[in-house]
GROMACS .gro file of C-alpha atoms in nm:
model
  229
    1MET     CA    1   9.790  10.759   6.327
    2ALA     CA    2   9.864  10.562   6.623
    3LYS     CA    3   9.944  10.192   6.557
    4PRO     CA    4   9.678   9.963   6.695
    5GLN     CA    5   9.779   9.771   7.006
    6GLU     CA    6   9.899   9.411   6.923
    7LYS     CA    7   9.706   9.127   7.071
    8VAL     CA    8   9.896   8.890   7.290
    9SER     CA    9   9.841   8.527   7.203
   10PHE     CA   10   9.740   8.267   7.456
   11GLY     CA   11  10.091   8.108   7.433
   12GLN     CA   12  10.260   8.430   7.501
   13ARG     CA   13  10.030   8.502   7.794
   14LEU     CA   14  10.143   8.165   7.938
   15LYS     CA   15  10.493   8.249   7.875
   16GLN     CA   16  10.447   8.580   8.072
   17ILE     CA   17  10.269   8.412   8.365
   18GLY     CA   18  10.552   8.151   8.370
   19MET     CA   19  10.829   8.419   8.387
   20VAL     CA   20  10.641   8.605   8.672
   21PHE     CA   21  10.610   8.250   8.852
   22ARG     CA   22  10.992   8.190   8.824
   23PHE     CA   23  11.077   8.557   8.923
   24THR     CA   24  10.843   8.541   9.223
   25ALA     CA   25  10.957   8.188   9.347
   26LYS     CA   26  11.333   8.325   9.328
   27GLN     CA   27  11.257   8.640   9.517
   28ASP     CA   28  11.012   8.520   9.781
   29ARG     CA   29  11.058   8.200   9.970
   30TRP     CA   30  10.705   8.189  10.091
   31PHE     CA   31  10.556   8.196   9.744
   32ALA     CA   32  10.590   7.819   9.649
   33PRO     CA   33  10.425   7.707   9.989
   34LEU     CA   34  10.136   7.956   9.947
   35ALA     CA   35  10.084   7.863   9.588
   36ALA     CA   36  10.086   7.487   9.671
   37GLY     CA   37   9.823   7.567   9.954
   38ALA     CA   38   9.610   7.774   9.702
   39VAL     CA   39   9.611   7.455   9.470
   40LEU     CA   40   9.563   7.176   9.720
   41ILE     CA   41   9.305   7.332   9.947
   42PRO     CA   42   9.039   7.422   9.677
   43LEU     CA   43   9.103   7.086   9.500
   44ALA     CA   44   9.049   6.887   9.832
   45LEU     CA   45   8.729   7.077   9.882
   46THR     CA   46   8.622   7.018   9.529
   47VAL     CA   47   8.668   6.637   9.572
   48VAL     CA   48   8.449   6.623   9.882
   49ALA     CA   49   8.179   6.841   9.690
   50VAL     CA   50   8.203   6.602   9.397
   51ILE     CA   51   8.149   6.300   9.628
   52LEU     CA   52   7.856   6.457   9.816
   53TRP     CA   53   7.678   6.641   9.548
   54GLY     CA   54   7.799   6.514   9.198
   55TRP     CA   55   8.041   6.604   8.921
   56LEU     CA   56   7.863   6.955   8.855
   57TRP     CA   57   8.113   7.075   9.122
   58LEU     CA   58   8.421   6.974   8.931
   59PRO     CA   59   8.452   7.267   8.688
   60ILE     CA   60   8.344   7.507   8.961
   61GLY     CA   61   8.620   7.363   9.188
   62ILE     CA   62   8.876   7.405   8.902
   63LEU     CA   63   8.779   7.765   8.857
   64PHE     CA   64   8.815   7.840   9.217
   65THR     CA   65   9.155   7.688   9.217
   66LEU     CA   66   9.273   7.884   8.935
   67LEU     CA   67   9.149   8.205   9.097
   68ALA     CA   68   9.323   8.130   9.415
   69VAL     CA   69   9.639   8.072   9.247
   70LEU     CA   70   9.615   8.398   9.063
   71ILE     CA   71   9.540   8.593   9.373
   72VAL     CA   72   9.851   8.453   9.545
   73LEU     CA   73  10.070   8.507   9.235
   74ASN     CA   74   9.946   8.879   9.213
   75LEU     CA   75   9.990   8.955   9.583
   76ARG     CA   76  10.322   8.788   9.616
   77SER     CA   77  10.483   8.897   9.275
   78ASN     CA   78  10.389   9.265   9.349
   79LYS     CA   79  10.579   9.220   9.689
   80ALA     CA   80  10.875   9.067   9.513
   81MET     CA   81  10.902   9.343   9.243
   82MET     CA   82  10.887   9.601   9.534
   83ASN     CA   83  11.168   9.417   9.710
   84ALA     CA   84  11.376   9.390   9.389
   85ALA     CA   85  11.329   9.770   9.304
   86GLU     CA   86  11.442   9.873   9.648
   87GLY     CA   87  11.743  10.095   9.611
   88GLN     CA   88  11.741  10.072   9.228
   89PRO     CA   89  11.802  10.416   9.050
   90GLY     CA   90  11.493  10.506   8.861
   91ALA     CA   91  11.270  10.264   9.012
   92ALA     CA   92  11.008  10.526   9.129
   93ALA     CA   93  10.950  10.651   8.779
   94GLN     CA   94  10.922  10.290   8.646
   95ILE     CA   95  10.661  10.201   8.898
   96MET     CA   96  10.477  10.522   8.824
   97GLU     CA   97  10.473  10.446   8.447
   98ASN     CA   98  10.331  10.115   8.516
   99MET     CA   99  10.048  10.245   8.745
  100ARG     CA  100   9.687  10.256   8.617
  101GLY     CA  101   9.520  10.588   8.558
  102ASP     CA  102   9.628  10.907   8.403
  103TRP     CA  103   9.985  10.971   8.523
  104ARG     CA  104  10.220  11.190   8.316
  105VAL     CA  105  10.574  11.073   8.420
  106THR     CA  106  10.891  11.261   8.319
  107PRO     CA  107  11.189  11.065   8.450
  108ALA     CA  108  11.507  11.240   8.598
  109VAL     CA  109  11.406  11.618   8.521
  110SER     CA  110  11.695  11.676   8.755
  111SER     CA  111  11.990  11.467   8.829
  112THR     CA  112  12.353  11.448   8.932
  113THR     CA  113  12.646  11.229   8.833
  114GLN     CA  114  12.609  11.038   9.154
  115MET     CA  115  12.278  10.895   9.023
  116ASP     CA  116  12.060  11.122   9.251
  117MET     CA  117  11.757  11.231   9.048
  118VAL     CA  118  11.409  11.391   9.074
  119HIS     CA  119  11.123  11.265   8.869
  120LEU     CA  120  10.818  11.460   8.771
  121VAL     CA  121  10.472  11.323   8.776
  122ILE     CA  122  10.141  11.513   8.668
  123GLY     CA  123   9.809  11.357   8.751
  124ARG     CA  124   9.470  11.436   8.917
  125PRO     CA  125   9.622  11.508   9.254
  126GLY     CA  126   9.843  11.780   9.094
  127VAL     CA  127  10.213  11.791   9.057
  128ILE     CA  128  10.412  11.522   9.214
  129LEU     CA  129  10.812  11.529   9.259
  130LEU     CA  130  10.991  11.201   9.349
  131ALA     CA  131  11.346  11.206   9.464
  132GLU     CA  132  11.571  10.906   9.460
  133GLY     CA  133  11.937  10.904   9.589
  134ASN     CA  134  12.134  11.054   9.878
  135PRO     CA  135  11.889  11.225  10.111
  136GLN     CA  136  12.104  11.524  10.153
  137ARG     CA  137  12.171  11.596   9.784
  138VAL     CA  138  11.818  11.505   9.650
  139ARG     CA  139  11.659  11.764   9.903
  140GLY     CA  140  11.869  12.027   9.738
  141LEU     CA  141  11.737  11.899   9.401
  142LEU     CA  142  11.385  11.910   9.526
  143GLY     CA  143  11.423  12.261   9.642
  144GLN     CA  144  11.546  12.377   9.304
  145GLU     CA  145  11.256  12.205   9.126
  146LYS     CA  146  11.001  12.342   9.360
  147ARG     CA  147  11.112  12.677   9.309
  148ARG     CA  148  11.126  12.622   8.935
  149LEU     CA  149  10.776  12.485   8.915
  150ALA     CA  150  10.619  12.728   9.136
  151LYS     CA  151  10.626  12.982   8.854
  152VAL     CA  152  10.411  12.801   8.614
  153ILE     CA  153  10.176  12.564   8.805
  154GLY     CA  154   9.957  12.830   8.948
  155SER     CA  155   9.717  12.710   9.222
  156ALA     CA  156   9.769  12.333   9.145
  157PRO     CA  157   9.892  12.129   9.432
  158LEU     CA  158  10.255  12.029   9.458
  159HIS     CA  159  10.350  11.724   9.645
  160ASP     CA  160  10.718  11.596   9.696
  161TYR     CA  161  10.861  11.280   9.845
  162VAL     CA  162  11.200  11.151   9.904
  163ILE     CA  163  11.212  10.778   9.831
  164GLY     CA  164  11.403  10.574  10.090
  165GLN     CA  165  11.398  10.402  10.430
  166GLY     CA  166  11.504  10.684  10.667
  167GLU     CA  167  11.303  10.903  10.883
  168GLY     CA  168  11.055  11.128  10.685
  169GLU     CA  169  11.115  10.912  10.365
  170LEU     CA  170  10.886  10.710  10.164
  171PRO     CA  171  10.941  10.341  10.124
  172ILE     CA  172  10.899  10.260   9.758
  173ARG     CA  173  10.659   9.965   9.844
  174LYS     CA  174  10.442  10.233   9.969
  175LEU     CA  175  10.446  10.466   9.673
  176ARG     CA  176  10.145  10.342   9.473
  177MET     CA  177   9.926  10.337   9.791
  178THR     CA  178  10.044  10.682   9.896
  179LEU     CA  179   9.984  10.847   9.566
  180MET     CA  180   9.647  10.673   9.518
  181ARG     CA  181   9.533  10.818   9.849
  182LEU     CA  182   9.610  11.178   9.746
  183PRO     CA  183   9.294  11.384   9.694
  184ARG     CA  184   9.185  11.428   9.323
  185THR     CA  185   9.182  11.801   9.293
  186LEU     CA  186   9.216  11.833   8.922
  187ASN     CA  187   8.991  11.732   8.638
  188GLY     CA  188   9.124  11.596   8.299
  189LYS     CA  189   9.125  11.942   8.133
  190ASP     CA  190   9.331  12.068   8.417
  191VAL     CA  191   9.586  11.797   8.375
  192ASN     CA  192   9.626  11.850   8.006
  193SER     CA  193   9.675  12.223   8.056
  194LEU     CA  194   9.936  12.170   8.331
  195ASP     CA  195  10.099  11.903   8.128
  196LYS     CA  196  10.149  12.139   7.834
  197ARG     CA  197  10.301  12.413   8.059
  198LEU     CA  198  10.532  12.193   8.225
  199LYS     CA  199  10.649  12.040   7.893
  200ALA     CA  200  10.723  12.380   7.763
  201LEU     CA  201  10.906  12.466   8.073
  202THR     CA  202  11.120  12.154   8.053
  203ALA     CA  203  11.184  12.189   7.677
  204ARG     CA  204  11.309  12.559   7.714
  205PRO     CA  205  11.689  12.548   7.677
  206GLN     CA  206  11.900  12.684   7.972
  207MET     CA  207  12.216  12.870   7.944
  208PRO     CA  208  12.516  12.684   8.075
  209LYS     CA  209  12.651  12.837   8.420
  210GLY     CA  210  12.988  12.982   8.422
  211ALA     CA  211  13.219  13.191   8.186
  212ILE     CA  212  13.162  13.135   7.819
  213PRO     CA  213  13.448  12.956   7.651
  214LYS     CA  214  13.673  13.155   7.436
  215ASN     CA  215  13.600  12.955   7.115
  216MET     CA  216  13.226  13.042   7.161
  217ARG     CA  217  13.274  13.419   7.208
  218PRO     CA  218  13.187  13.635   6.920
  219ALA     CA  219  13.483  13.821   6.750
  220GLY     CA  220  13.553  14.159   6.884
  221ARG     CA  221  13.500  14.315   6.536
  222ALA     CA  222  13.161  14.143   6.488
  223PHE     CA  223  13.064  14.266   6.838
  224ARG     CA  224  13.177  14.632   6.759
  225GLN     CA  225  12.980  14.623   6.430
  226THR     CA  226  12.653  14.505   6.611
  227ARG     CA  227  12.688  14.783   6.863
  228GLY     CA  228  12.736  15.041   6.596
  229ARG     CA  229  12.399  14.952   6.431
   0.00000   0.00000   0.00000
């Protein structure tokens, strides 16, 4: 049985918000002025409302102030995280794993020693390949994966993207929005079936390329005995 998800206490939630505040303030120089404005402007309006219409507006003003601060924090922290993820190996897979919705992510289904990698994502839009690394090398990896997957995905759509800032590449900060805008052509049953087929494909052991080492070759006598049977 799956373990029940542990509830986050109020104190832990405050610590998480504090960590996000510090991280965002360090990465984004505009965050502190915007957060200050999100506090001062609603509070000033609250003071005016209290003077004109009474103390009933005080809790309403405080709620609006908290809401404004959270909106600024959400927008600027997302931008700060995207900027920090720029150029980091595996960042695209990490972003996909944290996205809302039914996204089945397999990081680095294909990779090189130079930290070039292709991630496999399965979702309602179909099969998605995300390549990170040197554009020339990852395009070769993409081609290999597309040929390999074409044998088992059937009529499911196949999308591929190279993450980067060059021409024809997808900036990582636009990754979420781009994938969310893809048409949903599969239902939940199709996604489950596709996921099972691709897991079976990726789990299948592949023979190493090249000559078989001498210490792994069967003895000549054993080979002749096998042939004679």
